[in-house]
Amino acid sequence: MARSWYIVHTYTGYEQKIYRTINTLISENKLDPNVVIQVKVPTEEIVEVKNGKKQTRNSLLLPGYIMLELDLPQVGWKAVCSQIRAIQGVTGFVGVKPAEKPRPISPEEARNLLQQAGELKGEKSVRIKQSYEIGDQVKITEGPFATFSGAVEEVLADKNKLRVSVQIFGRATPVEVDLLQVEKI
């Protein structure tokens, strides 16, 4: 037996309910806690600027899916998997037919998903919802260039930054600003 992460497909919107159901089954000893180690519903934090105010909300990283860390035995895996599939809202394990033994995701995939969700040590990733394009006119609201306006030259989505061309002393100067420091004009 080896511990691995598996992805379970669910009805969209049922993720939290299934999470609670599996944890209840474990606490009532209807599911073996030595087989079902952990249940995760990976979420990410999204920061959005609306009307000049920052709004933070949590969003599902994988809508319609949950992650299970299982230590499936060689004999008796069918009973455990059938019990999980029988939960209302679960459609099955990803990538296999109901009669087949589930296949785990790779350790790298599991680590990436857990890291994005902030489950591993380190920083929880925060995604900034942005809708800026090259040429958009923006006003810088915070930082050393507050009150300057300019045109977006480059969108650096991976860094959550923009390169904006502003007029300083009569010359166009590119400055790099955080997405949360600007608003569209």
mmCIF file with all atom_site columns, C-alpha atoms in Angstrom:
data_model
loop_
_atom_site.group_PDB
_atom_site.id
_atom_site.type_symbol
_atom_site.label_atom_id
_atom_site.label_alt_id
_atom_site.label_comp_id
_atom_site.label_asym_id
_atom_site.label_entity_id
_atom_site.label_seq_id
_atom_site.pdbx_PDB_ins_code
_atom_site.Cartn_x
_atom_site.Cartn_y
_atom_site.Cartn_z
_atom_site.occupancy
_atom_site.B_iso_or_equiv
_atom_site.pdbx_formal_charge
_atom_site.auth_seq_id
_atom_site.auth_comp_id
_atom_site.auth_asym_id
_atom_site.auth_atom_id
_atom_site.pdbx_PDB_model_num
ATOM 1   C CA . MET A 1 1   ? 0.000   0.000  0.000   1.00 0.00 ? 1   MET A CA 1
ATOM 2   C CA . ALA A 1 2   ? 1.279   3.437  -0.931  1.00 0.00 ? 2   ALA A CA 1
ATOM 3   C CA . ARG A 1 3   ? -0.250  6.800  -0.149  1.00 0.00 ? 3   ARG A CA 1
ATOM 4   C CA . SER A 1 4   ? -1.249  8.732  -3.266  1.00 0.00 ? 4   SER A CA 1
ATOM 5   C CA . TRP A 1 5   ? -3.545  11.573 -4.260  1.00 0.00 ? 5   TRP A CA 1
ATOM 6   C CA . TYR A 1 6   ? -6.611  10.825 -6.359  1.00 0.00 ? 6   TYR A CA 1
ATOM 7   C CA . ILE A 1 7   ? -9.068  13.165 -8.065  1.00 0.00 ? 7   ILE A CA 1
ATOM 8   C CA . VAL A 1 8   ? -12.782 12.485 -7.613  1.00 0.00 ? 8   VAL A CA 1
ATOM 9   C CA . HIS A 1 9   ? -15.291 14.001 -10.039 1.00 0.00 ? 9   HIS A CA 1
ATOM 10  C CA . THR A 1 10  ? -18.385 15.506 -8.413  1.00 0.00 ? 10  THR A CA 1
ATOM 11  C CA . TYR A 1 11  ? -21.416 17.504 -9.396  1.00 0.00 ? 11  TYR A CA 1
ATOM 12  C CA . THR A 1 12  ? -20.437 21.166 -9.547  1.00 0.00 ? 12  THR A CA 1
ATOM 13  C CA . GLY A 1 13  ? -21.487 22.876 -6.335  1.00 0.00 ? 13  GLY A CA 1
ATOM 14  C CA . TYR A 1 14  ? -21.395 19.658 -4.297  1.00 0.00 ? 14  TYR A CA 1
ATOM 15  C CA . GLU A 1 15  ? -17.671 19.818 -3.441  1.00 0.00 ? 15  GLU A CA 1
ATOM 16  C CA . GLN A 1 16  ? -18.071 21.093 0.143   1.00 0.00 ? 16  GLN A CA 1
ATOM 17  C CA . LYS A 1 17  ? -21.006 18.752 0.840   1.00 0.00 ? 17  LYS A CA 1
ATOM 18  C CA . ILE A 1 18  ? -18.997 15.733 -0.308  1.00 0.00 ? 18  ILE A CA 1
ATOM 19  C CA . TYR A 1 19  ? -15.998 16.947 1.722   1.00 0.00 ? 19  TYR A CA 1
ATOM 20  C CA . ARG A 1 20  ? -18.185 17.048 4.855   1.00 0.00 ? 20  ARG A CA 1
ATOM 21  C CA . THR A 1 21  ? -19.809 13.676 4.042   1.00 0.00 ? 21  THR A CA 1
ATOM 22  C CA . ILE A 1 22  ? -16.455 11.905 3.662   1.00 0.00 ? 22  ILE A CA 1
ATOM 23  C CA . ASN A 1 23  ? -15.142 13.428 6.903   1.00 0.00 ? 23  ASN A CA 1
ATOM 24  C CA . THR A 1 24  ? -18.354 12.347 8.679   1.00 0.00 ? 24  THR A CA 1
ATOM 25  C CA . LEU A 1 25  ? -17.975 8.793  7.336   1.00 0.00 ? 25  LEU A CA 1
ATOM 26  C CA . ILE A 1 26  ? -14.393 8.727  8.631   1.00 0.00 ? 26  ILE A CA 1
ATOM 27  C CA . SER A 1 27  ? -15.388 10.024 12.076  1.00 0.00 ? 27  SER A CA 1
ATOM 28  C CA . GLU A 1 28  ? -18.213 7.440  12.293  1.00 0.00 ? 28  GLU A CA 1
ATOM 29  C CA . ASN A 1 29  ? -15.727 4.670  11.319  1.00 0.00 ? 29  ASN A CA 1
ATOM 30  C CA . LYS A 1 30  ? -17.701 3.864  8.150   1.00 0.00 ? 30  LYS A CA 1
ATOM 31  C CA . LEU A 1 31  ? -14.575 4.696  6.128   1.00 0.00 ? 31  LEU A CA 1
ATOM 32  C CA . ASP A 1 32  ? -11.208 3.497  7.410   1.00 0.00 ? 32  ASP A CA 1
ATOM 33  C CA . PRO A 1 33  ? -9.028  6.504  8.387   1.00 0.00 ? 33  PRO A CA 1
ATOM 34  C CA . ASN A 1 34  ? -5.970  4.388  7.507   1.00 0.00 ? 34  ASN A CA 1
ATOM 35  C CA . VAL A 1 35  ? -7.226  4.164  3.907   1.00 0.00 ? 35  VAL A CA 1
ATOM 36  C CA . VAL A 1 36  ? -8.786  7.614  3.448   1.00 0.00 ? 36  VAL A CA 1
ATOM 37  C CA . ILE A 1 37  ? -6.054  9.889  4.804   1.00 0.00 ? 37  ILE A CA 1
ATOM 38  C CA . GLN A 1 38  ? -7.127  13.390 3.707   1.00 0.00 ? 38  GLN A CA 1
ATOM 39  C CA . VAL A 1 39  ? -9.845  15.156 1.754   1.00 0.00 ? 39  VAL A CA 1
ATOM 40  C CA . LYS A 1 40  ? -9.144  18.524 0.107   1.00 0.00 ? 40  LYS A CA 1
ATOM 41  C CA . VAL A 1 41  ? -11.254 20.971 -1.856  1.00 0.00 ? 41  VAL A CA 1
ATOM 42  C CA . PRO A 1 42  ? -8.520  23.201 -3.324  1.00 0.00 ? 42  PRO A CA 1
ATOM 43  C CA . THR A 1 43  ? -9.416  26.895 -3.464  1.00 0.00 ? 43  THR A CA 1
ATOM 44  C CA . GLU A 1 44  ? -7.525  29.990 -4.525  1.00 0.00 ? 44  GLU A CA 1
ATOM 45  C CA . GLU A 1 45  ? -7.838  33.574 -3.374  1.00 0.00 ? 45  GLU A CA 1
ATOM 46  C CA . ILE A 1 46  ? -8.886  36.074 -6.044  1.00 0.00 ? 46  ILE A CA 1
ATOM 47  C CA . VAL A 1 47  ? -8.421  39.812 -5.545  1.00 0.00 ? 47  VAL A CA 1
ATOM 48  C CA . GLU A 1 48  ? -10.570 42.089 -7.661  1.00 0.00 ? 48  GLU A CA 1
ATOM 49  C CA . VAL A 1 49  ? -10.763 45.872 -7.767  1.00 0.00 ? 49  VAL A CA 1
ATOM 50  C CA . LYS A 1 50  ? -14.295 47.186 -8.168  1.00 0.00 ? 50  LYS A CA 1
ATOM 51  C CA . ASN A 1 51  ? -15.213 50.849 -7.833  1.00 0.00 ? 51  ASN A CA 1
ATOM 52  C CA . GLY A 1 52  ? -11.768 51.595 -6.431  1.00 0.00 ? 52  GLY A CA 1
ATOM 53  C CA . LYS A 1 53  ? -12.099 49.023 -3.626  1.00 0.00 ? 53  LYS A CA 1
ATOM 54  C CA . LYS A 1 54  ? -10.230 45.741 -3.278  1.00 0.00 ? 54  LYS A CA 1
ATOM 55  C CA . GLN A 1 55  ? -12.495 42.741 -2.914  1.00 0.00 ? 55  GLN A CA 1
ATOM 56  C CA . THR A 1 56  ? -11.159 39.331 -1.986  1.00 0.00 ? 56  THR A CA 1
ATOM 57  C CA . ARG A 1 57  ? -13.013 36.082 -2.549  1.00 0.00 ? 57  ARG A CA 1
ATOM 58  C CA . ASN A 1 58  ? -12.190 32.403 -2.549  1.00 0.00 ? 58  ASN A CA 1
ATOM 59  C CA . SER A 1 59  ? -12.774 30.456 -5.718  1.00 0.00 ? 59  SER A CA 1
ATOM 60  C CA . LEU A 1 60  ? -12.525 26.730 -6.379  1.00 0.00 ? 60  LEU A CA 1
ATOM 61  C CA . LEU A 1 61  ? -9.292  25.760 -8.072  1.00 0.00 ? 61  LEU A CA 1
ATOM 62  C CA . LEU A 1 62  ? -10.955 22.683 -9.594  1.00 0.00 ? 62  LEU A CA 1
ATOM 63  C CA . PRO A 1 63  ? -14.724 23.211 -9.815  1.00 0.00 ? 63  PRO A CA 1
ATOM 64  C CA . GLY A 1 64  ? -16.434 19.831 -9.858  1.00 0.00 ? 64  GLY A CA 1
ATOM 65  C CA . TYR A 1 65  ? -13.483 17.947 -8.352  1.00 0.00 ? 65  TYR A CA 1
ATOM 66  C CA . ILE A 1 66  ? -12.069 17.101 -4.930  1.00 0.00 ? 66  ILE A CA 1
ATOM 67  C CA . MET A 1 67  ? -8.741  15.591 -3.956  1.00 0.00 ? 67  MET A CA 1
ATOM 68  C CA . LEU A 1 68  ? -8.450  12.459 -1.818  1.00 0.00 ? 68  LEU A CA 1
ATOM 69  C CA . GLU A 1 69  ? -5.259  11.111 -0.308  1.00 0.00 ? 69  GLU A CA 1
ATOM 70  C CA . LEU A 1 70  ? -5.785  7.367  -0.184  1.00 0.00 ? 70  LEU A CA 1
ATOM 71  C CA . ASP A 1 71  ? -3.707  4.406  0.926   1.00 0.00 ? 71  ASP A CA 1
ATOM 72  C CA . LEU A 1 72  ? -5.585  1.858  -1.198  1.00 0.00 ? 72  LEU A CA 1
ATOM 73  C CA . PRO A 1 73  ? -5.000  -1.774 -0.249  1.00 0.00 ? 73  PRO A CA 1
ATOM 74  C CA . GLN A 1 74  ? -4.265  -4.320 -2.986  1.00 0.00 ? 74  GLN A CA 1
ATOM 75  C CA . VAL A 1 75  ? -7.177  -6.433 -1.735  1.00 0.00 ? 75  VAL A CA 1
ATOM 76  C CA . GLY A 1 76  ? -10.382 -4.662 -0.791  1.00 0.00 ? 76  GLY A CA 1
ATOM 77  C CA . TRP A 1 77  ? -9.887  -1.469 -2.789  1.00 0.00 ? 77  TRP A CA 1
ATOM 78  C CA . LYS A 1 78  ? -13.196 -2.034 -4.584  1.00 0.00 ? 78  LYS A CA 1
ATOM 79  C CA . ALA A 1 79  ? -15.202 -1.757 -1.350  1.00 0.00 ? 79  ALA A CA 1
ATOM 80  C CA . VAL A 1 80  ? -13.588 1.577  -0.441  1.00 0.00 ? 80  VAL A CA 1
ATOM 81  C CA . CYS A 1 81  ? -13.956 3.010  -3.947  1.00 0.00 ? 81  CYS A CA 1
ATOM 82  C CA . SER A 1 82  ? -17.575 1.829  -4.198  1.00 0.00 ? 82  SER A CA 1
ATOM 83  C CA . GLN A 1 83  ? -18.383 3.469  -0.869  1.00 0.00 ? 83  GLN A CA 1
ATOM 84  C CA . ILE A 1 84  ? -16.902 6.776  -2.102  1.00 0.00 ? 84  ILE A CA 1
ATOM 85  C CA . ARG A 1 85  ? -18.704 6.518  -5.466  1.00 0.00 ? 85  ARG A CA 1
ATOM 86  C CA . ALA A 1 86  ? -22.004 5.847  -3.635  1.00 0.00 ? 86  ALA A CA 1
ATOM 87  C CA . ILE A 1 87  ? -21.926 9.287  -1.979  1.00 0.00 ? 87  ILE A CA 1
ATOM 88  C CA . GLN A 1 88  ? -24.623 11.497 -3.487  1.00 0.00 ? 88  GLN A CA 1
ATOM 89  C CA . GLY A 1 89  ? -22.989 13.947 -5.917  1.00 0.00 ? 89  GLY A CA 1
ATOM 90  C CA . VAL A 1 90  ? -19.908 11.799 -6.688  1.00 0.00 ? 90  VAL A CA 1
ATOM 91  C CA . THR A 1 91  ? -19.694 10.638 -10.295 1.00 0.00 ? 91  THR A CA 1
ATOM 92  C CA . GLY A 1 92  ? -16.458 8.663  -9.953  1.00 0.00 ? 92  GLY A CA 1
ATOM 93  C CA . PHE A 1 93  ? -12.696 8.737  -9.986  1.00 0.00 ? 93  PHE A CA 1
ATOM 94  C CA . VAL A 1 94  ? -11.063 10.667 -12.808 1.00 0.00 ? 94  VAL A CA 1
ATOM 95  C CA . GLY A 1 95  ? -9.610  8.658  -15.670 1.00 0.00 ? 95  GLY A CA 1
ATOM 96  C CA . VAL A 1 96  ? -11.078 5.211  -14.951 1.00 0.00 ? 96  VAL A CA 1
ATOM 97  C CA . LYS A 1 97  ? -14.293 3.259  -15.370 1.00 0.00 ? 97  LYS A CA 1
ATOM 98  C CA . PRO A 1 98  ? -16.226 2.291  -12.213 1.00 0.00 ? 98  PRO A CA 1
ATOM 99  C CA . ALA A 1 99  ? -14.944 -1.308 -12.271 1.00 0.00 ? 99  ALA A CA 1
ATOM 100 C CA . GLU A 1 100 ? -11.278 -0.283 -12.614 1.00 0.00 ? 100 GLU A CA 1
ATOM 101 C CA . LYS A 1 101 ? -8.861  0.558  -9.833  1.00 0.00 ? 101 LYS A CA 1
ATOM 102 C CA . PRO A 1 102 ? -8.393  4.355  -9.659  1.00 0.00 ? 102 PRO A CA 1
ATOM 103 C CA . ARG A 1 103 ? -5.126  5.793  -10.883 1.00 0.00 ? 103 ARG A CA 1
ATOM 104 C CA . PRO A 1 104 ? -3.383  8.387  -8.717  1.00 0.00 ? 104 PRO A CA 1
ATOM 105 C CA . ILE A 1 105 ? -2.147  11.705 -10.022 1.00 0.00 ? 105 ILE A CA 1
ATOM 106 C CA . SER A 1 106 ? 1.606   12.217 -10.084 1.00 0.00 ? 106 SER A CA 1
ATOM 107 C CA . PRO A 1 107 ? 3.286   13.596 -6.938  1.00 0.00 ? 107 PRO A CA 1
ATOM 108 C CA . GLU A 1 108 ? 4.286   16.714 -8.930  1.00 0.00 ? 108 GLU A CA 1
ATOM 109 C CA . GLU A 1 109 ? 0.672   17.384 -9.949  1.00 0.00 ? 109 GLU A CA 1
ATOM 110 C CA . ALA A 1 110 ? -0.494  16.908 -6.358  1.00 0.00 ? 110 ALA A CA 1
ATOM 111 C CA . ARG A 1 111 ? 2.237   19.207 -5.028  1.00 0.00 ? 111 ARG A CA 1
ATOM 112 C CA . ASN A 1 112 ? 1.374   21.907 -7.619  1.00 0.00 ? 112 ASN A CA 1
ATOM 113 C CA . LEU A 1 113 ? -2.351  21.787 -6.809  1.00 0.00 ? 113 LEU A CA 1
ATOM 114 C CA . LEU A 1 114 ? -1.758  21.846 -3.058  1.00 0.00 ? 114 LEU A CA 1
ATOM 115 C CA . GLN A 1 115 ? 0.746   24.671 -3.396  1.00 0.00 ? 115 GLN A CA 1
ATOM 116 C CA . GLN A 1 116 ? -1.664  26.741 -5.496  1.00 0.00 ? 116 GLN A CA 1
ATOM 117 C CA . ALA A 1 117 ? -4.310  26.177 -2.836  1.00 0.00 ? 117 ALA A CA 1
ATOM 118 C CA . GLY A 1 118 ? -1.878  27.205 -0.088  1.00 0.00 ? 118 GLY A CA 1
ATOM 119 C CA . GLU A 1 119 ? -2.064  23.805 1.606   1.00 0.00 ? 119 GLU A CA 1
ATOM 120 C CA . LEU A 1 120 ? 1.703   23.310 1.594   1.00 0.00 ? 120 LEU A CA 1
ATOM 121 C CA . LYS A 1 121 ? 4.105   25.407 3.591   1.00 0.00 ? 121 LYS A CA 1
ATOM 122 C CA . GLY A 1 122 ? 4.816   28.635 1.836   1.00 0.00 ? 122 GLY A CA 1
ATOM 123 C CA . GLU A 1 123 ? 2.677   31.350 0.413   1.00 0.00 ? 123 GLU A CA 1
ATOM 124 C CA . LYS A 1 124 ? -0.851  30.848 -0.714  1.00 0.00 ? 124 LYS A CA 1
ATOM 125 C CA . SER A 1 125 ? -1.121  31.997 -4.289  1.00 0.00 ? 125 SER A CA 1
ATOM 126 C CA . VAL A 1 126 ? -3.314  35.007 -4.862  1.00 0.00 ? 126 VAL A CA 1
ATOM 127 C CA . ARG A 1 127 ? -4.663  35.566 -8.332  1.00 0.00 ? 127 ARG A CA 1
ATOM 128 C CA . ILE A 1 128 ? -5.619  39.060 -9.294  1.00 0.00 ? 128 ILE A CA 1
ATOM 129 C CA . LYS A 1 129 ? -8.519  39.276 -11.657 1.00 0.00 ? 129 LYS A CA 1
ATOM 130 C CA . GLN A 1 130 ? -7.409  41.739 -14.296 1.00 0.00 ? 130 GLN A CA 1
ATOM 131 C CA . SER A 1 131 ? -8.829  42.936 -17.529 1.00 0.00 ? 131 SER A CA 1
ATOM 132 C CA . TYR A 1 132 ? -6.145  45.249 -18.866 1.00 0.00 ? 132 TYR A CA 1
ATOM 133 C CA . GLU A 1 133 ? -4.936  45.255 -22.446 1.00 0.00 ? 133 GLU A CA 1
ATOM 134 C CA . ILE A 1 134 ? -2.118  47.049 -24.217 1.00 0.00 ? 134 ILE A CA 1
ATOM 135 C CA . GLY A 1 135 ? -3.207  50.600 -25.002 1.00 0.00 ? 135 GLY A CA 1
ATOM 136 C CA . ASP A 1 136 ? -5.695  50.919 -22.104 1.00 0.00 ? 136 ASP A CA 1
ATOM 137 C CA . GLN A 1 137 ? -5.596  54.267 -20.310 1.00 0.00 ? 137 GLN A CA 1
ATOM 138 C CA . VAL A 1 138 ? -5.067  53.839 -16.552 1.00 0.00 ? 138 VAL A CA 1
ATOM 139 C CA . LYS A 1 139 ? -4.612  56.025 -13.505 1.00 0.00 ? 139 LYS A CA 1
ATOM 140 C CA . ILE A 1 140 ? -2.087  54.985 -10.861 1.00 0.00 ? 140 ILE A CA 1
ATOM 141 C CA . THR A 1 141 ? -3.782  55.162 -7.448  1.00 0.00 ? 141 THR A CA 1
ATOM 142 C CA . GLU A 1 142 ? -1.036  54.019 -5.046  1.00 0.00 ? 142 GLU A CA 1
ATOM 143 C CA . GLY A 1 143 ? 2.709   54.043 -4.707  1.00 0.00 ? 143 GLY A CA 1
ATOM 144 C CA . PRO A 1 144 ? 5.364   56.556 -5.740  1.00 0.00 ? 144 PRO A CA 1
ATOM 145 C CA . PHE A 1 145 ? 3.595   57.329 -9.038  1.00 0.00 ? 145 PHE A CA 1
ATOM 146 C CA . ALA A 1 146 ? 0.146   57.945 -7.513  1.00 0.00 ? 146 ALA A CA 1
ATOM 147 C CA . THR A 1 147 ? -1.932  60.468 -9.492  1.00 0.00 ? 147 THR A CA 1
ATOM 148 C CA . PHE A 1 148 ? -0.010  59.790 -12.742 1.00 0.00 ? 148 PHE A CA 1
ATOM 149 C CA . SER A 1 149 ? -1.953  58.542 -15.746 1.00 0.00 ? 149 SER A CA 1
ATOM 150 C CA . GLY A 1 150 ? -0.709  56.685 -18.767 1.00 0.00 ? 150 GLY A CA 1
ATOM 151 C CA . ALA A 1 151 ? -1.150  53.947 -21.322 1.00 0.00 ? 151 ALA A CA 1
ATOM 152 C CA . VAL A 1 152 ? -0.526  50.248 -20.686 1.00 0.00 ? 152 VAL A CA 1
ATOM 153 C CA . GLU A 1 153 ? 2.548   49.144 -22.664 1.00 0.00 ? 153 GLU A CA 1
ATOM 154 C CA . GLU A 1 154 ? 2.791   45.572 -21.395 1.00 0.00 ? 154 GLU A CA 1
ATOM 155 C CA . VAL A 1 155 ? 0.739   43.197 -19.229 1.00 0.00 ? 155 VAL A CA 1
ATOM 156 C CA . LEU A 1 156 ? 2.932   41.009 -16.997 1.00 0.00 ? 156 LEU A CA 1
ATOM 157 C CA . ALA A 1 157 ? 0.216   38.571 -15.875 1.00 0.00 ? 157 ALA A CA 1
ATOM 158 C CA . ASP A 1 158 ? 2.628   36.089 -14.254 1.00 0.00 ? 158 ASP A CA 1
ATOM 159 C CA . LYS A 1 159 ? 3.926   38.844 -11.940 1.00 0.00 ? 159 LYS A CA 1
ATOM 160 C CA . ASN A 1 160 ? 0.533   40.590 -11.515 1.00 0.00 ? 160 ASN A CA 1
ATOM 161 C CA . LYS A 1 161 ? 2.091   43.800 -12.839 1.00 0.00 ? 161 LYS A CA 1
ATOM 162 C CA . LEU A 1 162 ? 1.649   46.272 -15.672 1.00 0.00 ? 162 LEU A CA 1
ATOM 163 C CA . ARG A 1 163 ? 4.207   48.383 -17.511 1.00 0.00 ? 163 ARG A CA 1
ATOM 164 C CA . VAL A 1 164 ? 2.617   51.808 -17.922 1.00 0.00 ? 164 VAL A CA 1
ATOM 165 C CA . SER A 1 165 ? 4.011   54.722 -19.938 1.00 0.00 ? 165 SER A CA 1
ATOM 166 C CA . VAL A 1 166 ? 3.600   57.929 -17.903 1.00 0.00 ? 166 VAL A CA 1
ATOM 167 C CA . GLN A 1 167 ? 4.705   61.506 -18.595 1.00 0.00 ? 167 GLN A CA 1
ATOM 168 C CA . ILE A 1 168 ? 7.474   62.571 -16.189 1.00 0.00 ? 168 ILE A CA 1
ATOM 169 C CA . PHE A 1 169 ? 9.119   65.958 -16.868 1.00 0.00 ? 169 PHE A CA 1
ATOM 170 C CA . GLY A 1 170 ? 7.597   65.968 -20.356 1.00 0.00 ? 170 GLY A CA 1
ATOM 171 C CA . ARG A 1 171 ? 9.013   62.564 -21.349 1.00 0.00 ? 171 ARG A CA 1
ATOM 172 C CA . ALA A 1 172 ? 7.269   59.228 -21.704 1.00 0.00 ? 172 ALA A CA 1
ATOM 173 C CA . THR A 1 173 ? 8.722   56.961 -19.007 1.00 0.00 ? 173 THR A CA 1
ATOM 174 C CA . PRO A 1 174 ? 7.770   53.298 -18.555 1.00 0.00 ? 174 PRO A CA 1
ATOM 175 C CA . VAL A 1 175 ? 7.033   52.335 -14.940 1.00 0.00 ? 175 VAL A CA 1
ATOM 176 C CA . GLU A 1 176 ? 6.128   48.929 -13.547 1.00 0.00 ? 176 GLU A CA 1
ATOM 177 C CA . VAL A 1 177 ? 3.151   48.918 -11.180 1.00 0.00 ? 177 VAL A CA 1
ATOM 178 C CA . ASP A 1 178 ? 1.151   46.282 -9.363  1.00 0.00 ? 178 ASP A CA 1
ATOM 179 C CA . LEU A 1 179 ? -2.297  45.493 -10.773 1.00 0.00 ? 179 LEU A CA 1
ATOM 180 C CA . LEU A 1 180 ? -3.853  46.614 -7.494  1.00 0.00 ? 180 LEU A CA 1
ATOM 181 C CA . GLN A 1 181 ? -2.255  50.070 -7.842  1.00 0.00 ? 181 GLN A CA 1
ATOM 182 C CA . VAL A 1 182 ? -4.113  51.071 -10.999 1.00 0.00 ? 182 VAL A CA 1
ATOM 183 C CA . GLU A 1 183 ? -7.624  51.638 -12.228 1.00 0.00 ? 183 GLU A CA 1
ATOM 184 C CA . LYS A 1 184 ? -9.002  52.126 -15.718 1.00 0.00 ? 184 LYS A CA 1
ATOM 185 C CA . ILE A 1 185 ? -9.907  55.637 -16.789 1.00 0.00 ? 185 ILE A CA 1
#
